[in-house]
CSV table of C-alpha atoms in Angstrom, one decimal:
chain,number,residue,atom,x,y,z
A,1,MET,CA,50.8,123.2,154.9
A,2,ALA,CA,48.0,125.5,153.7
A,3,ASP,CA,46.4,125.4,157.2
A,4,MET,CA,49.6,126.5,158.9
A,5,SER,CA,50.4,130.1,159.6
A,6,ARG,CA,53.7,131.6,158.6
A,7,GLU,CA,54.8,131.7,162.2
A,8,GLN,CA,54.4,127.9,162.5
A,9,LEU,CA,56.5,127.1,159.4
A,10,ARG,CA,60.0,125.7,159.8
A,11,ALA,CA,62.8,128.2,159.1
A,12,ALA,CA,65.6,127.4,156.7
A,13,ASP,CA,69.4,128.0,157.1
A,14,ALA,CA,69.1,130.9,154.7
A,15,ASP,CA,66.4,132.5,156.9
A,16,ARG,CA,68.6,132.1,160.0
A,17,GLN,CA,71.5,133.7,158.2
A,18,GLN,CA,69.3,136.6,157.1
A,19,VAL,CA,68.3,137.3,160.7
A,20,ALA,CA,71.9,137.0,161.8
A,21,ASP,CA,72.9,139.6,159.2
A,22,GLN,CA,70.2,142.0,160.5
A,23,LEU,CA,71.4,141.5,164.1
A,24,LYS,CA,74.9,142.4,163.0
A,25,SER,CA,73.6,145.6,161.4
A,26,ALA,CA,71.7,146.4,164.7
A,27,LEU,CA,75.0,145.8,166.6
A,28,ASP,CA,76.9,148.2,164.3
A,29,GLU,CA,74.1,150.8,164.7
A,30,GLY,CA,74.4,150.6,168.5
A,31,ARG,CA,70.8,149.3,168.9
A,32,LEU,CA,72.2,146.1,170.6
A,33,ASP,CA,75.1,145.7,172.9
A,34,LEU,CA,77.6,142.9,172.4
A,35,ALA,CA,76.0,140.7,175.1
A,36,GLU,CA,72.5,141.1,173.5
A,37,TYR,CA,73.9,140.4,170.1
A,38,ASP,CA,75.6,137.2,171.2
A,39,GLU,CA,72.5,136.0,172.9
A,40,ARG,CA,70.2,136.8,169.9
A,41,LEU,CA,72.7,135.3,167.5
A,42,ARG,CA,72.7,132.0,169.3
A,43,ASP,CA,68.9,132.0,169.4
A,44,ALA,CA,68.9,132.8,165.6
A,45,TYR,CA,71.0,129.8,164.7
A,46,ALA,CA,68.9,127.6,167.1
A,47,ALA,CA,65.6,128.9,165.8
A,48,LYS,CA,63.1,126.3,164.5
A,49,THR,CA,60.2,128.4,163.2
A,50,TYR,CA,59.6,131.8,161.8
A,51,ALA,CA,58.0,132.8,165.1
A,52,ASP,CA,61.3,132.1,166.8
A,53,LEU,CA,63.1,134.4,164.3
A,54,ASP,CA,60.5,137.1,164.6
A,55,ARG,CA,61.0,137.5,168.3
A,56,LEU,CA,64.6,138.4,167.7
A,57,LEU,CA,63.7,141.3,165.4
A,58,ASN,CA,60.4,142.7,166.9
A,59,ASP,CA,62.1,145.6,168.8
A,60,LEU,CA,64.5,146.6,165.9
A,61,PRO,CA,62.9,149.3,163.8
A,62,ASN,CA,65.1,148.8,160.8
A,63,ALA,CA,64.8,145.0,160.7
A,64,ALA,CA,62.6,143.3,158.0
A,65,PRO,CA,60.7,140.1,158.8
A,66,VAL,CA,61.9,137.0,157.0
A,67,VAL,CA,59.6,136.1,154.2
A,68,PRO,CA,59.5,132.3,153.4
A,69,LEU,CA,59.7,131.2,149.8
A,70,ALA,CA,56.6,129.5,148.4
A,71,SER,CA,58.7,126.6,147.3
A,72,PRO,CA,62.0,126.6,149.2
A,73,VAL,CA,64.9,125.1,147.3
A,74,SER,CA,68.6,124.8,148.0
A,75,PRO,CA,71.1,126.9,146.2
A,76,VAL,CA,72.6,123.8,144.6
A,77,ALA,CA,69.1,122.8,143.3
A,78,THR,CA,68.6,126.2,142.0
A,79,ALA,CA,71.9,126.0,140.1
A,80,ALA,CA,71.0,122.7,138.7
A,81,THR,CA,67.8,124.1,137.0
A,82,ALA,CA,69.5,127.1,135.5
A,83,ALA,CA,72.1,125.6,133.2
A,84,GLY,CA,70.6,127.3,130.2
A,85,GLY,CA,71.0,130.8,131.6
A,86,GLY,CA,73.5,132.6,133.9
A,87,ASP,CA,75.2,129.3,134.8
A,88,ALA,CA,75.9,128.5,131.2
A,89,ARG,CA,77.3,131.9,130.6
A,90,ALA,CA,79.5,131.7,133.7
A,91,TRP,CA,80.8,128.3,132.7
A,92,LEU,CA,81.6,129.5,129.1
A,93,VAL,CA,83.5,132.5,130.5
A,94,HIS,CA,85.5,130.0,132.7
A,95,VAL,CA,86.3,127.8,129.8
A,96,TRP,CA,87.2,130.4,127.2
A,97,ALA,CA,88.7,133.2,129.4
A,98,GLY,CA,92.3,131.9,129.1
A,99,TRP,CA,92.0,131.5,125.3
A,100,VAL,CA,90.6,135.0,124.9
A,101,ARG,CA,93.5,136.5,127.0
A,102,VAL,CA,96.2,134.6,125.1
A,103,ALA,CA,94.6,135.3,121.7
A,104,ALA,CA,94.5,139.1,122.5
A,105,ILE,CA,98.1,139.2,123.7
A,106,LEU,CA,99.5,137.2,120.7
A,107,THR,CA,97.5,139.3,118.2
A,108,LEU,CA,98.7,142.5,119.8
A,109,ILE,CA,102.3,141.3,119.6
A,110,TRP,CA,101.8,140.3,115.9
A,111,GLY,CA,100.1,143.7,115.3
A,112,ILE,CA,103.0,145.6,116.7
A,113,SER,CA,105.4,143.6,114.6
A,114,TYR,CA,103.3,144.2,111.5
A,115,GLY,CA,102.9,147.9,112.2
A,116,THR,CA,106.7,148.4,112.5
A,117,GLY,CA,107.1,147.3,108.9
A,118,SER,CA,108.3,143.8,109.5
A,119,ASP,CA,108.5,141.7,106.3
A,120,ASP,CA,106.8,138.8,108.1
A,121,THR,CA,103.1,139.5,107.7
A,122,TYR,CA,102.0,135.9,108.3
A,123,PHE,CA,99.5,135.7,111.1
A,124,TRP,CA,101.5,133.2,113.2
A,125,PRO,CA,99.3,133.4,116.4
A,126,ALA,CA,96.9,131.2,114.5
A,127,TRP,CA,99.2,128.2,115.2
A,128,VAL,CA,98.5,128.7,118.9
A,129,ILE,CA,94.9,130.0,119.1
A,130,GLY,CA,93.6,127.9,116.2
A,131,PRO,CA,94.2,124.3,117.6
A,132,TRP,CA,93.5,125.5,121.1
A,133,GLY,CA,90.2,127.0,120.0
A,134,ILE,CA,89.2,123.8,118.3
A,135,VAL,CA,89.9,121.8,121.4
A,136,LEU,CA,87.8,124.3,123.5
A,137,LEU,CA,85.0,124.2,120.9
A,138,PHE,CA,84.7,120.4,121.3
A,139,ARG,CA,84.9,120.8,125.1
A,140,THR,CA,82.1,123.4,125.0
A,141,VAL,CA,79.8,121.2,122.9
A,142,SER,CA,80.5,118.1,125.1
A,143,GLY,CA,80.2,120.1,128.3
A,144,LEU,CA,76.9,121.6,127.5
A,145,ALA,CA,75.5,118.2,126.6
A,146,LYS,CA,76.8,116.7,129.8
A,147,GLY,CA,75.5,119.5,132.0
A,148,GLU,CA,78.9,120.8,133.1
A,149,PRO,CA,77.5,124.3,133.7
A,150,ARG,CA,75.3,122.9,136.4
A,151,ASN,CA,78.3,121.2,138.1
A,152,TYR,CA,80.3,124.3,137.8
A,153,ALA,CA,77.6,126.4,139.4
A,154,ALA,CA,77.1,123.9,142.2
A,155,GLU,CA,80.9,123.9,142.9
A,156,ALA,CA,80.9,127.8,142.9
A,157,GLU,CA,78.0,127.8,145.3
A,158,HIS,CA,79.8,125.3,147.5
A,159,ARG,CA,82.9,127.5,147.6
A,160,ARG,CA,80.8,130.5,148.5
A,161,GLN,CA,79.2,128.6,151.4
A,162,LEU,CA,82.6,127.5,152.6
A,163,ARG,CA,83.8,131.1,152.7
A,164,GLU,CA,80.7,132.2,154.7
A,165,HIS,CA,81.2,129.3,157.0
A,166,LYS,CA,84.8,130.3,157.6
A,167,LEU,CA,83.8,133.8,158.4
A,168,GLU,CA,81.2,132.6,160.9
A,169,ARG,CA,83.9,130.4,162.6
A,170,LYS,CA,86.2,133.4,162.8
A,171,GLU,CA,83.4,135.4,164.4
A,172,LEU,CA,82.7,132.7,166.9
A,173,TYR,CA,86.5,132.5,167.7
A,174,ARG,CA,86.6,136.2,168.3
A,175,ARG,CA,83.6,136.3,170.6
A,176,ALA,CA,84.9,133.2,172.5
A,177,ILE,CA,88.3,134.7,173.0
A,178,ALA,CA,86.8,138.0,174.2
A,179,ALA,CA,84.6,136.1,176.6
A,180,GLY,CA,87.5,134.1,177.9
A,181,GLU,CA,86.2,130.8,176.6
A,182,LEU,CA,89.2,130.3,174.4
A,183,PRO,CA,92.9,131.4,174.8
A,184,VAL,CA,94.2,134.1,172.6
A,185,ASN,CA,96.1,131.6,170.5
A,186,PRO,CA,94.1,128.4,170.7
A,187,SER,CA,95.6,125.2,169.5
A,188,LYS,CA,94.2,123.2,166.6
A,189,GLU,CA,92.7,120.7,169.0
A,190,GLU,CA,91.1,123.4,171.1
A,191,ARG,CA,89.6,125.0,167.9
A,192,LYS,CA,88.3,121.7,166.7
A,193,ALA,CA,86.7,121.0,170.1
A,194,PHE,CA,85.2,124.4,170.3
A,195,ILE,CA,83.7,124.2,166.8
A,196,ALA,CA,82.2,120.7,167.6
A,197,GLU,CA,80.5,122.1,170.7
A,198,ALA,CA,79.3,125.2,168.8
A,199,THR,CA,77.8,123.0,166.1
A,200,ALA,CA,76.2,120.7,168.6
A,201,ARG,CA,74.6,123.8,170.4
A,202,GLY,CA,73.3,125.2,167.1
A,203,ASP,CA,75.5,128.3,167.3
A,204,LEU,CA,77.2,127.2,164.0
A,205,ALA,CA,75.8,125.4,161.0
A,206,PRO,CA,77.5,122.2,160.0
A,207,LYS,CA,80.3,122.6,157.4
A,208,PRO,CA,78.7,122.7,153.9
A,209,ARG,CA,79.1,119.4,152.0
A,210,ARG,CA,80.4,119.2,148.5
A,211,PRO,CA,77.6,118.6,146.0
A,212,GLY,CA,76.8,115.0,145.5
A,213,GLN,CA,78.1,113.9,148.9
């Protein structure tokens, strides 16, 4: 690996997507026409090395070359090593958000009742938020011990990848319809066949798999 130049290194899916985003910007700026954009986009998703990607950006003044990571890792792997940081915080927000909202609403209702001079000054919301909070506390301790923040982060990353994949499919549909390769309202079977062909050609990355599959 140390003897290989950057241009000879194999590109990752994230590198291909970065180039695709820059090509879209060039299209929006008018530096590429639609035919050039379509051709380069196909080449970007079919690129094997960084040299293949560089050729698609060389004549675009605002494009930045893709810089490979020293130790490329997948987003899921990154999430799996960050449970003590942002992933843990995101998971804690996910677990406790409902409790915080309900506690705030019930306390507000109790406060309004107390402020209007009601004889009942007993803090009744405690009967709801107290037991619920105890349950969530046990879940929090157990979840941190079992690595639930890592699983939550991996699932969130998977959902993000699925959204991006869906947007890419829609863009392929749009271009195929504009080029007459698909009817305006393709059937489910036509869409499935088109996506299978696009994936086989390398125009579309395979559908992201759920973590652990």
